Short mmCIF file of C-alpha atoms in Angstrom, two decimals:
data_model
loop_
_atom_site.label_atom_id
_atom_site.label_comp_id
_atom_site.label_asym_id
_atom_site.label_seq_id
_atom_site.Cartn_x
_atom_site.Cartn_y
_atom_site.Cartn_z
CA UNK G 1 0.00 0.00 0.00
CA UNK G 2 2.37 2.55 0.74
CA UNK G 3 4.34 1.31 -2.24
CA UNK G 4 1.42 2.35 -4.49
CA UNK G 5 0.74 5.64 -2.43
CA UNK G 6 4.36 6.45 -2.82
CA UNK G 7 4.67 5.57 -6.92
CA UNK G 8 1.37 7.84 -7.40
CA UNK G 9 2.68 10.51 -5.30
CA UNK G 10 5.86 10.63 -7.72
CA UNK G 11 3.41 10.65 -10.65
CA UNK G 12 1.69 13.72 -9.23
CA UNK G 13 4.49 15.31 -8.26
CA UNK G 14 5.73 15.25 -11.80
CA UNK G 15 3.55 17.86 -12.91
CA UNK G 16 4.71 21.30 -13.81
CA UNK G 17 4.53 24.03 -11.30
CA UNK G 18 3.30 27.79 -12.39
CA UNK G 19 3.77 30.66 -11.91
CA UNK G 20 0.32 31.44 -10.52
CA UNK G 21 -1.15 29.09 -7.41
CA UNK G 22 -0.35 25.60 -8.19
CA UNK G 23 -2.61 22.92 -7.94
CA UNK G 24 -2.35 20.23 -5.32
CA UNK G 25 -3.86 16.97 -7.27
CA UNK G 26 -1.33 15.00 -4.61
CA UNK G 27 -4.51 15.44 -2.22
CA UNK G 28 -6.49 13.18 -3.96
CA UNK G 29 -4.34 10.02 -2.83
CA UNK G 30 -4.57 11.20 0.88
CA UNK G 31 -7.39 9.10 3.19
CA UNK G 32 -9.72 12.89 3.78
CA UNK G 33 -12.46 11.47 4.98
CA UNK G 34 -11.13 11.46 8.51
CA UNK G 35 -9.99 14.71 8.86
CA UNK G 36 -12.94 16.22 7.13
CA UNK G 37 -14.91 14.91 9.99
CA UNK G 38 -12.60 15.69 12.73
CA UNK G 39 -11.92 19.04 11.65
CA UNK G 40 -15.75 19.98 11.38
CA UNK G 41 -16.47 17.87 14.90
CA UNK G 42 -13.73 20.35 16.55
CA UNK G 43 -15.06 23.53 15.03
CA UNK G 44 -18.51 22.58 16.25
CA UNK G 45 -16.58 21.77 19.86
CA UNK G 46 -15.35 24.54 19.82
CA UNK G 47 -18.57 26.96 19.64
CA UNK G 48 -20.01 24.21 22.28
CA UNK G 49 -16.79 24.79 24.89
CA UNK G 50 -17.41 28.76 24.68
CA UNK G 51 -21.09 27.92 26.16
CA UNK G 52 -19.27 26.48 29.35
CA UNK G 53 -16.66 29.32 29.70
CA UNK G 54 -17.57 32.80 31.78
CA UNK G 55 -17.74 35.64 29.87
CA UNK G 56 -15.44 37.27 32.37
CA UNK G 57 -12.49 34.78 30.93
CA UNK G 58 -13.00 35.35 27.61
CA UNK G 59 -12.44 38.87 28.14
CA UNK G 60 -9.30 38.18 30.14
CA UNK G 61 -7.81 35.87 27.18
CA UNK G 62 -8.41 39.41 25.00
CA UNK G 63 -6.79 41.31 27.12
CA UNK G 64 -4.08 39.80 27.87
CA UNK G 65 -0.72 41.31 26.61
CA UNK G 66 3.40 40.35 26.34
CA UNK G 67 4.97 43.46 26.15
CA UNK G 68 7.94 43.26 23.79
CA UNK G 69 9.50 46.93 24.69
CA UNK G 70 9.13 50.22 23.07
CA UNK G 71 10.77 50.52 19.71
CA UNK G 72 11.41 53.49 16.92
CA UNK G 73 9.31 54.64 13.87
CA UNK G 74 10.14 53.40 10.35
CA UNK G 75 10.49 55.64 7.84
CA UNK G 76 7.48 55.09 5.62
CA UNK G 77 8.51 57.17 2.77
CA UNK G 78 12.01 56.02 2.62
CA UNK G 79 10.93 52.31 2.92
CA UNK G 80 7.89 53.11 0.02
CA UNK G 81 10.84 54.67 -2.69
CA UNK G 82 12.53 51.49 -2.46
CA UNK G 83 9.76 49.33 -2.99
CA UNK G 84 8.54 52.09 -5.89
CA UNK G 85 12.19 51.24 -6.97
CA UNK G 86 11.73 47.23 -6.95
CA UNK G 87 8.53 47.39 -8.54
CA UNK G 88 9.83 49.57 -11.34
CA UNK G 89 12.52 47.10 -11.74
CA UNK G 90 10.26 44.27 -12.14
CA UNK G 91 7.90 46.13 -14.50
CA UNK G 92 11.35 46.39 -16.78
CA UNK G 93 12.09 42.45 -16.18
CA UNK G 94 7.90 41.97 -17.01
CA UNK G 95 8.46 44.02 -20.48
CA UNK G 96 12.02 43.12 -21.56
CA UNK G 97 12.81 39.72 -19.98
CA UNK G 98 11.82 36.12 -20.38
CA UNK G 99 8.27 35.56 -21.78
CA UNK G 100 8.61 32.51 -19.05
CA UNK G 101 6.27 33.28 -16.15
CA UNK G 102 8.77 30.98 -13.90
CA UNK G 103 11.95 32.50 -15.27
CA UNK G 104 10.90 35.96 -15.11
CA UNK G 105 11.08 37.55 -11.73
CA UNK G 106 7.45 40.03 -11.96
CA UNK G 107 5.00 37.19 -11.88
CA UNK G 108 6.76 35.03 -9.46
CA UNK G 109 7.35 38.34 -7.25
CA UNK G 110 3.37 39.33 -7.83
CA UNK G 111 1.92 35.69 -7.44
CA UNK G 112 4.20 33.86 -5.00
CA UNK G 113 6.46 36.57 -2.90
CA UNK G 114 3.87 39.69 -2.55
CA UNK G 115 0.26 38.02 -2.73
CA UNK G 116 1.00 34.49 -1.17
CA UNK G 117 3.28 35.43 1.17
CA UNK G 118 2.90 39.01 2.57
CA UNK G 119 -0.65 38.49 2.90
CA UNK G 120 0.03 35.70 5.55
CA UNK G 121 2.95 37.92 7.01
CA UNK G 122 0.40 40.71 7.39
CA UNK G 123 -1.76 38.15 9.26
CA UNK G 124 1.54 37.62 11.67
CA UNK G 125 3.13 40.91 12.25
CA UNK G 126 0.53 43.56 11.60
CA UNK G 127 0.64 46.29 8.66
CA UNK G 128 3.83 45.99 6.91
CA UNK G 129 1.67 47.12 3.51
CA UNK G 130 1.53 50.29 5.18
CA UNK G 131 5.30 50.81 4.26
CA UNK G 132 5.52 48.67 1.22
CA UNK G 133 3.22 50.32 -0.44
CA UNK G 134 4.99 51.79 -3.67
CA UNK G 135 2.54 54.34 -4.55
CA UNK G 136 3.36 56.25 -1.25
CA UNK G 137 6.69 57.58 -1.92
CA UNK G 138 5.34 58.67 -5.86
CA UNK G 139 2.46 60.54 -4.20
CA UNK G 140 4.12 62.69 -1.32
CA UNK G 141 6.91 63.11 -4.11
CA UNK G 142 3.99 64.86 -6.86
CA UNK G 143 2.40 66.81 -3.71
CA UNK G 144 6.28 67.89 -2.73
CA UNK G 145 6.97 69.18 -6.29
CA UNK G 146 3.38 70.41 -6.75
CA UNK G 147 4.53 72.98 -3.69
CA UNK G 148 1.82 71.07 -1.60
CA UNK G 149 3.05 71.11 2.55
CA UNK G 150 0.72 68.47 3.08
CA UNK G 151 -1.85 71.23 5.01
CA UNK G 152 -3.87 72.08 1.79
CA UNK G 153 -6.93 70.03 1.55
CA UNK G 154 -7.40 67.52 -1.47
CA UNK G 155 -8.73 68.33 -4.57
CA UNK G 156 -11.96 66.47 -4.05
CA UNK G 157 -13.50 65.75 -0.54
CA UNK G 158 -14.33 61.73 -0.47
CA UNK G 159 -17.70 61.37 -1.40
CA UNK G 160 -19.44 59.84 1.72
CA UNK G 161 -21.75 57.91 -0.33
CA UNK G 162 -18.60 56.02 -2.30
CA UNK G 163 -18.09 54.21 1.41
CA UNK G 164 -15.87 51.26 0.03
CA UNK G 165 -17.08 50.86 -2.98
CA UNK G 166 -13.68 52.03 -5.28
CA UNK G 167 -12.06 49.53 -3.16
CA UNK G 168 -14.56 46.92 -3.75
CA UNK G 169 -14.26 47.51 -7.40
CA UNK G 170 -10.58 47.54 -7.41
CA UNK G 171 -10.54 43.99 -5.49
CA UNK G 172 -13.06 42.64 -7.81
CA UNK G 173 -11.04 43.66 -10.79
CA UNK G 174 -7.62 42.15 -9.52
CA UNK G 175 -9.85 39.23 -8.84
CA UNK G 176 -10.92 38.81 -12.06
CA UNK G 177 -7.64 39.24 -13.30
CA UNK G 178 -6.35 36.51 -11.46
CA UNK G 179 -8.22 33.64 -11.44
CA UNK G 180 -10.27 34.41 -14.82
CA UNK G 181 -7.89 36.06 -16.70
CA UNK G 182 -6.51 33.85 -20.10
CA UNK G 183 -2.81 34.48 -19.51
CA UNK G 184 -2.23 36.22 -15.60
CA UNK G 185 1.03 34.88 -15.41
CA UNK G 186 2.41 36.12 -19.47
CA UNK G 187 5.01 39.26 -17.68
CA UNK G 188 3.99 41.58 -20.50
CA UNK G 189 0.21 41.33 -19.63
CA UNK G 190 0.87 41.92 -15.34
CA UNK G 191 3.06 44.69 -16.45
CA UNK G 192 0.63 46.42 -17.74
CA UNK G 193 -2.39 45.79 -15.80
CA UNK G 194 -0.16 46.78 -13.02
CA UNK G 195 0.40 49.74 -14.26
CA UNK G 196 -3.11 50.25 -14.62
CA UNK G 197 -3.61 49.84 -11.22
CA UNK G 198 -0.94 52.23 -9.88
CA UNK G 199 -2.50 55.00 -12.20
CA UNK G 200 -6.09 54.43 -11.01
CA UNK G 201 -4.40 54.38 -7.17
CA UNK G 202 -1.81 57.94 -7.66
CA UNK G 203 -5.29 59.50 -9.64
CA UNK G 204 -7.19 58.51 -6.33
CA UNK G 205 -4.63 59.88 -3.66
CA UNK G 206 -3.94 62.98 -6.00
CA UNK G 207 -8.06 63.65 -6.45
CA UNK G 208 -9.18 62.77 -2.50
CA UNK G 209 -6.14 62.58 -0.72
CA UNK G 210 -3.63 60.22 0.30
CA UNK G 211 -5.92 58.92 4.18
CA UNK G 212 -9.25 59.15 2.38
CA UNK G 213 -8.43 57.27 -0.73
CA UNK G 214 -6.33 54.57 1.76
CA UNK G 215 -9.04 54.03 3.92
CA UNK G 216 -11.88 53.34 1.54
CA UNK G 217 -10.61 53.28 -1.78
CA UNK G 218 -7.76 51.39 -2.96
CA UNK G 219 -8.30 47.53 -3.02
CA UNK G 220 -5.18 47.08 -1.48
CA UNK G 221 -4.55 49.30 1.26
CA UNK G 222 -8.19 48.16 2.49
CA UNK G 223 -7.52 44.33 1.99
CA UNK G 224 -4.04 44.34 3.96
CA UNK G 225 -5.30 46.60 6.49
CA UNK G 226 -8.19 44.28 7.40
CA UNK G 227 -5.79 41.22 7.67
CA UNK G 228 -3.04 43.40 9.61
CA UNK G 229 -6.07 43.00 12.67
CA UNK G 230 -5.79 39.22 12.77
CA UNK G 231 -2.00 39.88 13.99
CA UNK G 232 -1.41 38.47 17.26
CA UNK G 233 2.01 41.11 17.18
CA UNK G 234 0.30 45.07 17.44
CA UNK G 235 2.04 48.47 17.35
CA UNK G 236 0.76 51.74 19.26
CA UNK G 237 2.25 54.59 19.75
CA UNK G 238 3.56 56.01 22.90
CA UNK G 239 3.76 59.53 24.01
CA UNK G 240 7.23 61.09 23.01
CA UNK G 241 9.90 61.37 25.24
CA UNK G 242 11.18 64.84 26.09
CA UNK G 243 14.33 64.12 27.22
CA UNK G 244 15.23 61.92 23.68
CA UNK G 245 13.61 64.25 21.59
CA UNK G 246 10.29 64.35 19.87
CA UNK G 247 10.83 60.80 17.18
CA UNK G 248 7.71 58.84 16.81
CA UNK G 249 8.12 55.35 19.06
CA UNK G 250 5.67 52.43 19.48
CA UNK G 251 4.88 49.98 22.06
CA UNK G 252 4.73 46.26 20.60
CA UNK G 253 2.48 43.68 22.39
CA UNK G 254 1.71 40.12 21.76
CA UNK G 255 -1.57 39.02 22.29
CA UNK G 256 -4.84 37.23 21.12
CA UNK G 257 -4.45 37.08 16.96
CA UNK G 258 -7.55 39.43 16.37
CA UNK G 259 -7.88 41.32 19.25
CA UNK G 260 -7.39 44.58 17.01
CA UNK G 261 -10.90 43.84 15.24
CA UNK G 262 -12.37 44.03 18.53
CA UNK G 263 -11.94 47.51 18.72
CA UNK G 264 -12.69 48.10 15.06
CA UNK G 265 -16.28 48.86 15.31
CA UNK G 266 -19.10 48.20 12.91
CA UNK G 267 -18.32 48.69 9.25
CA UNK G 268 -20.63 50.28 6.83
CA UNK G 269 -22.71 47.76 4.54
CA UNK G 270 -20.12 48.16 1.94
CA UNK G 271 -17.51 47.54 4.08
CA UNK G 272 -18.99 44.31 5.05
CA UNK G 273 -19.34 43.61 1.27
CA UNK G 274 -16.08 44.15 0.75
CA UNK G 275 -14.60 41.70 3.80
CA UNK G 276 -17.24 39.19 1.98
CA UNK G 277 -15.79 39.42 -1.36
CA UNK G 278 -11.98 38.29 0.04
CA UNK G 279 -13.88 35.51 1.48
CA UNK G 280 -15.56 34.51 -1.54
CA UNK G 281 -12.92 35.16 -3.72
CA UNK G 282 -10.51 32.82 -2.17
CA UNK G 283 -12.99 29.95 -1.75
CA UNK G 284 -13.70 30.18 -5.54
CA UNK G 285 -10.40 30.40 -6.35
CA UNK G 286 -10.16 26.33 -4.96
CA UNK G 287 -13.56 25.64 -6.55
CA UNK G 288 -12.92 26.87 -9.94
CA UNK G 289 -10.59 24.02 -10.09
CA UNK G 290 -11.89 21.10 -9.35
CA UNK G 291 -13.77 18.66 -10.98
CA UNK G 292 -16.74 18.86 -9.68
CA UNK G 293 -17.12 22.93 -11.19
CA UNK G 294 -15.38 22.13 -14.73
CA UNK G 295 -18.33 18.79 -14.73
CA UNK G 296 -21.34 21.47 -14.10
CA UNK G 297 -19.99 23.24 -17.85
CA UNK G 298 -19.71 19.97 -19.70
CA UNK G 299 -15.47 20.24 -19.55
CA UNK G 300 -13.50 17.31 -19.77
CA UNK G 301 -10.70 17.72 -16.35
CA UNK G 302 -8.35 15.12 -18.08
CA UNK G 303 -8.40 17.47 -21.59
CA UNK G 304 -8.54 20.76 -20.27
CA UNK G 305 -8.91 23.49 -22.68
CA UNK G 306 -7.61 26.37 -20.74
CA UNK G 307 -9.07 29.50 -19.34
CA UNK G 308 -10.61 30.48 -22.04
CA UNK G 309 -13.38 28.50 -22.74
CA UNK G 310 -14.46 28.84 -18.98
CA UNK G 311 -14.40 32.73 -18.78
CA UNK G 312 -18.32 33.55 -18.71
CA UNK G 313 -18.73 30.69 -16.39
CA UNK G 314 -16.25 31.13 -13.91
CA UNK G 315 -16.94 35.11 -13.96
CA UNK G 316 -20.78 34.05 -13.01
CA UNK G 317 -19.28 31.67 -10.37
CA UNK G 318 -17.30 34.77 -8.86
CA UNK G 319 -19.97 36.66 -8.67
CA UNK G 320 -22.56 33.68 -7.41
CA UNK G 321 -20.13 32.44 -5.03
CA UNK G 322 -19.80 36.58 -3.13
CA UNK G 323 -24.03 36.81 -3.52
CA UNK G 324 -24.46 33.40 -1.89
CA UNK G 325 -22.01 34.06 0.86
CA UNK G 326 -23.28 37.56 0.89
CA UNK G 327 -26.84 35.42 1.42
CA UNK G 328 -25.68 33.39 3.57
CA UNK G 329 -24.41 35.69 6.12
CA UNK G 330 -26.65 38.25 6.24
CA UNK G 331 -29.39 35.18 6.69
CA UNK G 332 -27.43 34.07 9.64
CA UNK G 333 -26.81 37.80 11.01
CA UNK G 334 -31.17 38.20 10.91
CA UNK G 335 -32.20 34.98 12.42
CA UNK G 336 -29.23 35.71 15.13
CA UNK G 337 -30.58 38.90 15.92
CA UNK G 338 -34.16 37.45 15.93
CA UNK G 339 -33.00 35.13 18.63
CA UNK G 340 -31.34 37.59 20.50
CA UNK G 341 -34.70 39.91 20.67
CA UNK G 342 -34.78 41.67 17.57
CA UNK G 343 -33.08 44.96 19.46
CA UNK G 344 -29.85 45.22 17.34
CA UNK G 345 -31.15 45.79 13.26
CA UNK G 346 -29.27 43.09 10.84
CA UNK G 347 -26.95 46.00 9.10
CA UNK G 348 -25.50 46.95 12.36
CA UNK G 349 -25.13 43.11 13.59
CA UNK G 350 -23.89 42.46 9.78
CA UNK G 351 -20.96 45.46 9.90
CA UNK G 352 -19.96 44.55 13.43
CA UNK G 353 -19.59 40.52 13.47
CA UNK G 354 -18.20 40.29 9.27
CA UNK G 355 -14.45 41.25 10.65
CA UNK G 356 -14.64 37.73 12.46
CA UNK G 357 -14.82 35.88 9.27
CA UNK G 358 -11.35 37.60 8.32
CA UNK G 359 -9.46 34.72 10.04
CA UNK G 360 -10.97 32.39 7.78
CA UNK G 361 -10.15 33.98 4.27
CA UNK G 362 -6.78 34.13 5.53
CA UNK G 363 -6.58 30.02 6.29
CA UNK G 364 -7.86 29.17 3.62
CA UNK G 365 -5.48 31.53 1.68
CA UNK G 366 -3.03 30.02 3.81
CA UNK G 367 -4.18 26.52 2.63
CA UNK G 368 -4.56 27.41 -0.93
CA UNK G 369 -0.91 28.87 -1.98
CA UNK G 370 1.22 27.03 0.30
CA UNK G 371 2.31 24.33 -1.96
CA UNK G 372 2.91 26.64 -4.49
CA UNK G 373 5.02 28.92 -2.43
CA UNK G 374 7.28 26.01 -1.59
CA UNK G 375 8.26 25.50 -5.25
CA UNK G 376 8.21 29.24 -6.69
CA UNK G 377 10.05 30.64 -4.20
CA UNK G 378 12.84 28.87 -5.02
CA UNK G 379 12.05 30.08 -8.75
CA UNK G 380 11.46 33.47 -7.60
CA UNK G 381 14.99 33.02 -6.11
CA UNK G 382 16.54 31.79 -9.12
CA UNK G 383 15.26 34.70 -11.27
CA UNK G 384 16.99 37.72 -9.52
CA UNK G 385 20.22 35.43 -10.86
CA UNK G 386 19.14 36.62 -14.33
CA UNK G 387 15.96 38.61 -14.62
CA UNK G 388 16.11 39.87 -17.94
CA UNK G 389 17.26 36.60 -19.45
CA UNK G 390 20.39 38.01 -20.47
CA UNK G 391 22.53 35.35 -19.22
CA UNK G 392 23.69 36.79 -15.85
CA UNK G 393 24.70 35.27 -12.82
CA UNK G 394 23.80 38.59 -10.09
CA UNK G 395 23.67 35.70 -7.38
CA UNK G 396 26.59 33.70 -8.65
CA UNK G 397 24.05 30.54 -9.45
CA UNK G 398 25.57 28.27 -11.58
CA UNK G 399 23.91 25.85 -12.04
CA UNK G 400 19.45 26.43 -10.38
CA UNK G 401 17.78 23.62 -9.66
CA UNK G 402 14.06 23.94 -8.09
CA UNK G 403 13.81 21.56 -5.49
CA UNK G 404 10.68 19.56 -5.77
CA UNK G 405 11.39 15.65 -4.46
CA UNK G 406 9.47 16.52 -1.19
CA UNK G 407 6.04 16.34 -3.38
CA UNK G 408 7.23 12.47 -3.75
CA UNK G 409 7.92 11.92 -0.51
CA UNK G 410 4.91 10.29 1.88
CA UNK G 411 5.79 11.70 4.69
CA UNK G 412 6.01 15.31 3.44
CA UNK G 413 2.93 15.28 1.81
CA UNK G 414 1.52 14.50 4.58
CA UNK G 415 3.05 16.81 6.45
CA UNK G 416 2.11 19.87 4.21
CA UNK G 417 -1.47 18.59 3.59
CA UNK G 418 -1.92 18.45 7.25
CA UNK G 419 -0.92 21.92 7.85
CA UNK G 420 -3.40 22.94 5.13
CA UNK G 421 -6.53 21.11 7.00
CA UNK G 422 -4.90 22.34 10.21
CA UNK G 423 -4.79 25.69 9.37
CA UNK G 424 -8.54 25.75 8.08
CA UNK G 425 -9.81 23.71 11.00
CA UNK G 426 -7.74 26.63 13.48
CA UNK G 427 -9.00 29.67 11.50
CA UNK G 428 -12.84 28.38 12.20
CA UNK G 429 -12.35 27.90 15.70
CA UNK G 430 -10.70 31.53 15.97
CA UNK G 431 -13.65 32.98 14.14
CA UNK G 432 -15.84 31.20 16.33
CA UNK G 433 -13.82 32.81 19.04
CA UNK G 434 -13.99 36.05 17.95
CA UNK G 435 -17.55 36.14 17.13
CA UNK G 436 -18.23 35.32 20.45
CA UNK G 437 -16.14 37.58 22.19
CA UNK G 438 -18.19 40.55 19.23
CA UNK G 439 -21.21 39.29 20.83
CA UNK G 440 -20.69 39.44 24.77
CA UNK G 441 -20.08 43.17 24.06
CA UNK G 442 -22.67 43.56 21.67
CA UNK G 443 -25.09 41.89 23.83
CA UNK G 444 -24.86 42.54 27.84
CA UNK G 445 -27.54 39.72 28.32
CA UNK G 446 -25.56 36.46 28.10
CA UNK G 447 -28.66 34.62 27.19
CA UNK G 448 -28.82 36.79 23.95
CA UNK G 449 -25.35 36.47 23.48
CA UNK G 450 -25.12 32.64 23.16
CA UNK G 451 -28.28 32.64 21.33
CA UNK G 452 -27.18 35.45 18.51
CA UNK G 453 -24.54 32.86 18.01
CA UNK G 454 -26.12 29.87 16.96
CA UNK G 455 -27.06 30.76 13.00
CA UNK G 456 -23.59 31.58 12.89
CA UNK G 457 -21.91 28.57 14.22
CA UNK G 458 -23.88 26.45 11.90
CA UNK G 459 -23.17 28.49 8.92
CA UNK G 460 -19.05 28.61 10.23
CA UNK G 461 -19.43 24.30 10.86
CA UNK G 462 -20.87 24.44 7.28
CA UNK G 463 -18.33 26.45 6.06
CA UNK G 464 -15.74 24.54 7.81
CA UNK G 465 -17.02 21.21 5.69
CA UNK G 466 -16.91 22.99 2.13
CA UNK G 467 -13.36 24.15 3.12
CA UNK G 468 -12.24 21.07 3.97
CA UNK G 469 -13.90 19.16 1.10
CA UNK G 470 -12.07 21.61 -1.30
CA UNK G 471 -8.65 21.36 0.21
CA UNK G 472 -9.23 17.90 -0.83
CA UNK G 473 -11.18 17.62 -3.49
CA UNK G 474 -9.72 16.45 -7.14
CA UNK G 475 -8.51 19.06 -8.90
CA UNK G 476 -7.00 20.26 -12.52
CA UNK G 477 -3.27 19.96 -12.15
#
């Protein structure tokens, strides 16, 4: 038996790795059933535990704090120019280089360094978008040169009625562009929807100003800033210090991952649309894939025809899968409220309790790229040796060789696939946990607390179940 495991693994793990999310078709030979139940039995433990523990606890746990000293501002604009600088580099590499997405350093940077990975480092350490941003330094630069101080007002004042919905737009085009997209990973094509986006992003800071057009209007600067709250690590600033002078400095803490979404307060409805959409868009991005989806449109898995053929139906699903989560929650937020007395309206229980579901786009991002990250990091790697294909050797690498033998090997696959389910079964029970702790302050009565809870569970076990099925369900590959 393990024989036979072991030669299919090797045929698997044969396949070619992209540039964009791999698949993971070495899931298919793994025994899921028994994790699929486990992990959706411990979610629904989980909600059942928090029934038995005082509210009084669960506030400690939230409050509780390791102080890891005081420590000094970074520069933001000095740290933006240089990643301005790398991402003009890369834009070069994406025009002149190799027309190989996994030679050419801009769509292994995009796909596997900046979207798979810093989004899980922002769920760790906090905002660090806030100083990689590379439209930053560009912007303060035009308002320098434009003899702005950075007192004059904008030229526009934020429209109150836009709430989040540039941002919303933004997210659903880079969506779209990723997973529906014929060719995301050709360098040319990124290049220039890239620089697309950083027009549509400098045109938005110059028009409403570099806080207003941050906080509600660029896809990004929204999306990582909603993550940054999951981070168990969180920066505040401290009152300067006479005697040193008057630099910026900030207190770090380590604490409960998601404790700063407890002090967010309710978001608008389009805020809450927005936090939907990452949901949805991530747990499309796995379904698009497997057979199951490519079966409902009559295509063939084993002779897959490419993107193409599947671009009106997968840009429905995207859409179908944010209005049935959309659905879904908002059904759970009314019947919650219903149980808890009807005194809190659905839009305000809606914008307060969506943050909790942040923990579980980020698993299941988690889940979804890590594979790939293993194998095109060492590509991305190997591409700053040469990243305009001109034969040069900036790192010295003679000879690059992408390391892949642990996809063959039982015991590895097994170790990655179980952090995968591990990290999706974890990210439910901290949304459970976090919802929870929402609700105690949301409702004073216990008894209304527990009971504004239940819809929500059940839709969070639910959700638990289609995660898990889709971690492990076969795939295109």
């Amino acid at each position: 038996m393990r024989l036979w495991f072991g030669s299919l693994l090797s045929v698997v793990a044969a396949t070619p790795a992209w540039a964009h999310a791999s698949d993971k078709g070495f899931v298919l030979l793994l025994p899921t059933h028994y994790y699929i139940v486990g992990g959706t039995l411990a979610v629904a433990a989980s909600f059942l535990l928090l029934l038995a523990v005082s509210d009084s606890f669960l506030r400690r746990i939230a409050a509780a704090r390791f102080d890891l000293g005081v420590w000094p501002a970074l520069p933001r604009t000095a740290i933006s120019a240089a990643s301005f600088l790398l991402l003009v580099l890369l834009l070069i590499a994406g025009v002149y280089g190799s027309r190989d997405p996994l030679s050419n350093p801009l769509p292994l940077f995009i796909w596997t360094v900046w979207w798979g990975g810093l989004t899980v480092a922002q769920a760790l350490f906090g905002n660090l978008w806030s100083f990689l941003n590379p439209w930053l330094a560009p912007y303060r630069l035009i308002r320098r040169l434009s003899g702005d101080t950075g007192s004059s007002p904008a030229l526009l004042g934020y429209p109150p009625w836009f709430g989040y919905g540039p941002a919303i737009l933004l997210f659903l085009g880079f969506a779209w562009f990723e997973l529906i997209d014929p060719a995301p990973d050709d360098p040319a094509r990124l290049a220039e929807a890239i620089v697309i986006y950083s027009a549509i992003t400098l045109a938005g800071m110059v028009l409403f100003g570099e806080r207003a057009w941050l906080a509600k209007g660029d896809g990004f600067a929204v999306f990582f800033r909603f993550v940054a709250l999951l981070a168990p690590l969180r920066a505040e600033p401290v009152e300067p210090d006479t005697s040193t002078g008057p630099s910026r400095r900030y207190r770090l803490t380590l604490g409960l991952p998601g404790r700063a979404l407890l002090q967010f307060g309710p978001l608008p409805l389009s805020g809450a649309l927005f936090v939907l959409l990452t949901l949805a868009t991530v747990s499309f991005d796995g379904l698009d894939k497997t057979f199951w989806w490519l079966g409902v449109w009559g295509v063939n898995p084993l002779e897959f025809p490419g993107r193409t053929v599947l671009m009106l139906p997968n840009s429905l699903g995207l859409i179908g899968a944010w209005l049935l989560l959309g659905a879904a929650y908002g059904l759970a937020m009314g019947l919650g409220g219903r149980l808890a007395g009807g005194r809190i309206d659905i839009g305000t229980l809606l914008g307060a309790f969506v943050l909790s579901i942040l923990p579980i786009s980020i698993g299941y991002h988690f889940a979804h790229y890590l594979t790939s990250f293993l194998v095109n990091a060492q590509y991305a790697v190997f591409s700053i040796d040469d990243p305009f294909g001109w034969g040069w050797h900036l790192l010295g690498i003679a000879d690059p060789h992408v390391r892949v033998s642990f996809l063959s090997d039982m015991n590895s696959v097994w170790l990655i696939f179980s952090a995968q389910a591990g990290a999706v079964m974890l990210v439910h029970i901290l949304a459970v946990l976090l919802a929870h702790l929402i609700a105690i302050e949301r409702f004073p009565d216990k008894r209304a607390a527990l009971a504004s809870q239940w819809p929500l569970a059940l839709l969070m076990i639910g959700y638990t179940l289609f995660g898990l099925w889709l971690l492990a369900a076969p795939t295109i590959g």
